Amino acid sequence: MQFRTRRAILFGDCDPGGVVYTPRIAHFVVEAGLAFLSHALGAPAERRLFSFGILPPARALSIEFLHPMTWDEAIDIDVTVERLGEHSFTLAIAAVNAEGRTTFRGTITQVAISPQTRRPVSLPDELRAALERVRIG
């Protein structure tokens, strides 16, 4: 199942030429991932993940830049579960502008780690179940 969120490109997201500053797109990916997880978990993602007794750092982030985005433009960002592993999950993210052009695609892989040992642990059952539910639709 695909989740969609909308984001406006803000003045502060842009370089002096009025085009989105490249590192901001990584922030868009993280924001969209958290919105997706909040939807999947039925509560703010950050609080729910911490309540499971894990930390969810990113292990990998990949972004492909396909079309420039400018100030005041609105983009729709789609998020899906690409992969569920023993200790991690990967979200696929794609943004589309009002003309229907894909502006960027990316993936982010997050790992469940123990706050005490900083070592990977199995995905909590509740998190895995929520991700499987939205993956299947």
PDB file of N, CA and C in Angstrom, residues 7-25 28 68-73:
ATOM      1  N   ARG A   7       4.013  18.201   0.500  1.00  0.00           N
ATOM      2  CA  ARG A   7       4.941  19.150   1.095  1.00  0.00           C
ATOM      3  C   ARG A   7       5.086  20.344   0.170  1.00  0.00           C
ATOM      4  N   ALA A   8       5.070  21.537   0.758  1.00  0.00           N
ATOM      5  CA  ALA A   8       5.339  22.760   0.003  1.00  0.00           C
ATOM      6  C   ALA A   8       6.836  23.044   0.089  1.00  0.00           C
ATOM      7  N   ILE A   9       7.400  23.488  -1.003  1.00  0.00           N
ATOM      8  CA  ILE A   9       8.802  23.893  -1.018  1.00  0.00           C
ATOM      9  C   ILE A   9       8.864  25.300  -0.414  1.00  0.00           C
ATOM     10  N   LEU A  10       9.603  25.435   0.657  1.00  0.00           N
ATOM     11  CA  LEU A  10       9.707  26.702   1.371  1.00  0.00           C
ATOM     12  C   LEU A  10      10.905  27.513   0.879  1.00  0.00           C
ATOM     13  N   PHE A  11      10.859  28.807   1.101  1.00  0.00           N
ATOM     14  CA  PHE A  11      11.970  29.678   0.733  1.00  0.00           C
ATOM     15  C   PHE A  11      13.281  29.174   1.346  1.00  0.00           C
ATOM     16  N   GLY A  12      13.220  28.746   2.598  1.00  0.00           N
ATOM     17  CA  GLY A  12      14.412  28.263   3.293  1.00  0.00           C
ATOM     18  C   GLY A  12      14.946  26.935   2.769  1.00  0.00           C
ATOM     19  N   ASP A  13      14.187  26.233   1.938  1.00  0.00           N
ATOM     20  CA  ASP A  13      14.650  24.977   1.333  1.00  0.00           C
ATOM     21  C   ASP A  13      15.539  25.236   0.120  1.00  0.00           C
ATOM     22  N   CYS A  14      15.565  26.476  -0.347  1.00  0.00           N
ATOM     23  CA  CYS A  14      16.171  26.771  -1.647  1.00  0.00           C
ATOM     24  C   CYS A  14      17.517  27.478  -1.530  1.00  0.00           C
ATOM     25  N   ASP A  15      18.298  27.320  -2.586  1.00  0.00           N
ATOM     26  CA  ASP A  15      19.564  28.036  -2.706  1.00  0.00           C
ATOM     27  C   ASP A  15      19.264  29.438  -3.254  1.00  0.00           C
ATOM     28  N   PRO A  16      20.277  30.300  -3.398  1.00  0.00           N
ATOM     29  CA  PRO A  16      20.009  31.659  -3.893  1.00  0.00           C
ATOM     30  C   PRO A  16      19.360  31.703  -5.268  1.00  0.00           C
ATOM     31  N   GLY A  17      19.468  30.637  -6.050  1.00  0.00           N
ATOM     32  CA  GLY A  17      18.826  30.605  -7.365  1.00  0.00           C
ATOM     33  C   GLY A  17      17.364  30.204  -7.314  1.00  0.00           C
ATOM     34  N   GLY A  18      16.850  29.890  -6.102  1.00  0.00           N
ATOM     35  CA  GLY A  18      15.439  29.538  -5.956  1.00  0.00           C
ATOM     36  C   GLY A  18      15.128  28.070  -6.191  1.00  0.00           C
ATOM     37  N   VAL A  19      16.168  27.237  -6.333  1.00  0.00           N
ATOM     38  CA  VAL A  19      16.002  25.801  -6.533  1.00  0.00           C
ATOM     39  C   VAL A  19      16.328  25.094  -5.217  1.00  0.00           C
ATOM     40  N   VAL A  20      15.620  23.996  -4.934  1.00  0.00           N
ATOM     41  CA  VAL A  20      15.852  23.278  -3.681  1.00  0.00           C
ATOM     42  C   VAL A  20      17.331  22.926  -3.549  1.00  0.00           C
ATOM     43  N   TYR A  21      17.879  23.271  -2.401  1.00  0.00           N
ATOM     44  CA  TYR A  21      19.266  22.977  -2.051  1.00  0.00           C
ATOM     45  C   TYR A  21      19.374  21.462  -1.848  1.00  0.00           C
ATOM     46  N   THR A  22      20.288  20.829  -2.538  1.00  0.00           N
ATOM     47  CA  THR A  22      20.383  19.374  -2.605  1.00  0.00           C
ATOM     48  C   THR A  22      20.260  18.667  -1.256  1.00  0.00           C
ATOM     49  N   PRO A  23      20.992  19.078  -0.201  1.00  0.00           N
ATOM     50  CA  PRO A  23      20.864  18.350   1.075  1.00  0.00           C
ATOM     51  C   PRO A  23      19.470  18.399   1.699  1.00  0.00           C
ATOM     52  N   ARG A  24      18.665  19.380   1.327  1.00  0.00           N
ATOM     53  CA  ARG A  24      17.304  19.462   1.878  1.00  0.00           C
ATOM     54  C   ARG A  24      16.461  18.265   1.449  1.00  0.00           C
ATOM     55  N   ILE A  25      16.775  17.690   0.297  1.00  0.00           N
ATOM     56  CA  ILE A  25      15.981  16.558  -0.181  1.00  0.00           C
ATOM     57  C   ILE A  25      16.153  15.364   0.756  1.00  0.00           C
ATOM     58  N   PHE A  28      13.634  15.885   3.270  1.00  0.00           N
ATOM     59  CA  PHE A  28      12.301  15.543   2.761  1.00  0.00           C
ATOM     60  C   PHE A  28      12.066  14.027   2.884  1.00  0.00           C
ATOM     61  N   PRO A  68      14.293  19.549 -11.079  1.00  0.00           N
ATOM     62  CA  PRO A  68      14.418  20.588 -10.051  1.00  0.00           C
ATOM     63  C   PRO A  68      13.068  20.965  -9.439  1.00  0.00           C
ATOM     64  N   MET A  69      13.142  21.382  -8.192  1.00  0.00           N
ATOM     65  CA  MET A  69      11.966  21.875  -7.470  1.00  0.00           C
ATOM     66  C   MET A  69      12.271  23.298  -7.031  1.00  0.00           C
ATOM     67  N   THR A  70      11.254  24.151  -7.069  1.00  0.00           N
ATOM     68  CA  THR A  70      11.458  25.565  -6.760  1.00  0.00           C
ATOM     69  C   THR A  70      10.508  26.035  -5.664  1.00  0.00           C
ATOM     70  N   TRP A  71      10.870  27.191  -5.117  1.00  0.00           N
ATOM     71  CA  TRP A  71      10.117  27.821  -4.043  1.00  0.00           C
ATOM     72  C   TRP A  71       8.642  27.941  -4.408  1.00  0.00           C
ATOM     73  N   ASP A  72       7.777  27.621  -3.451  1.00  0.00           N
ATOM     74  CA  ASP A  72       6.309  27.670  -3.548  1.00  0.00           C
ATOM     75  C   ASP A  72       5.695  26.514  -4.323  1.00  0.00           C
ATOM     76  N   GLU A  73       6.519  25.627  -4.844  1.00  0.00           N
ATOM     77  CA  GLU A  73       6.005  24.444  -5.535  1.00  0.00           C
ATOM     78  C   GLU A  73       5.499  23.450  -4.483  1.00  0.00           C
TER      79      GLU A  73
END
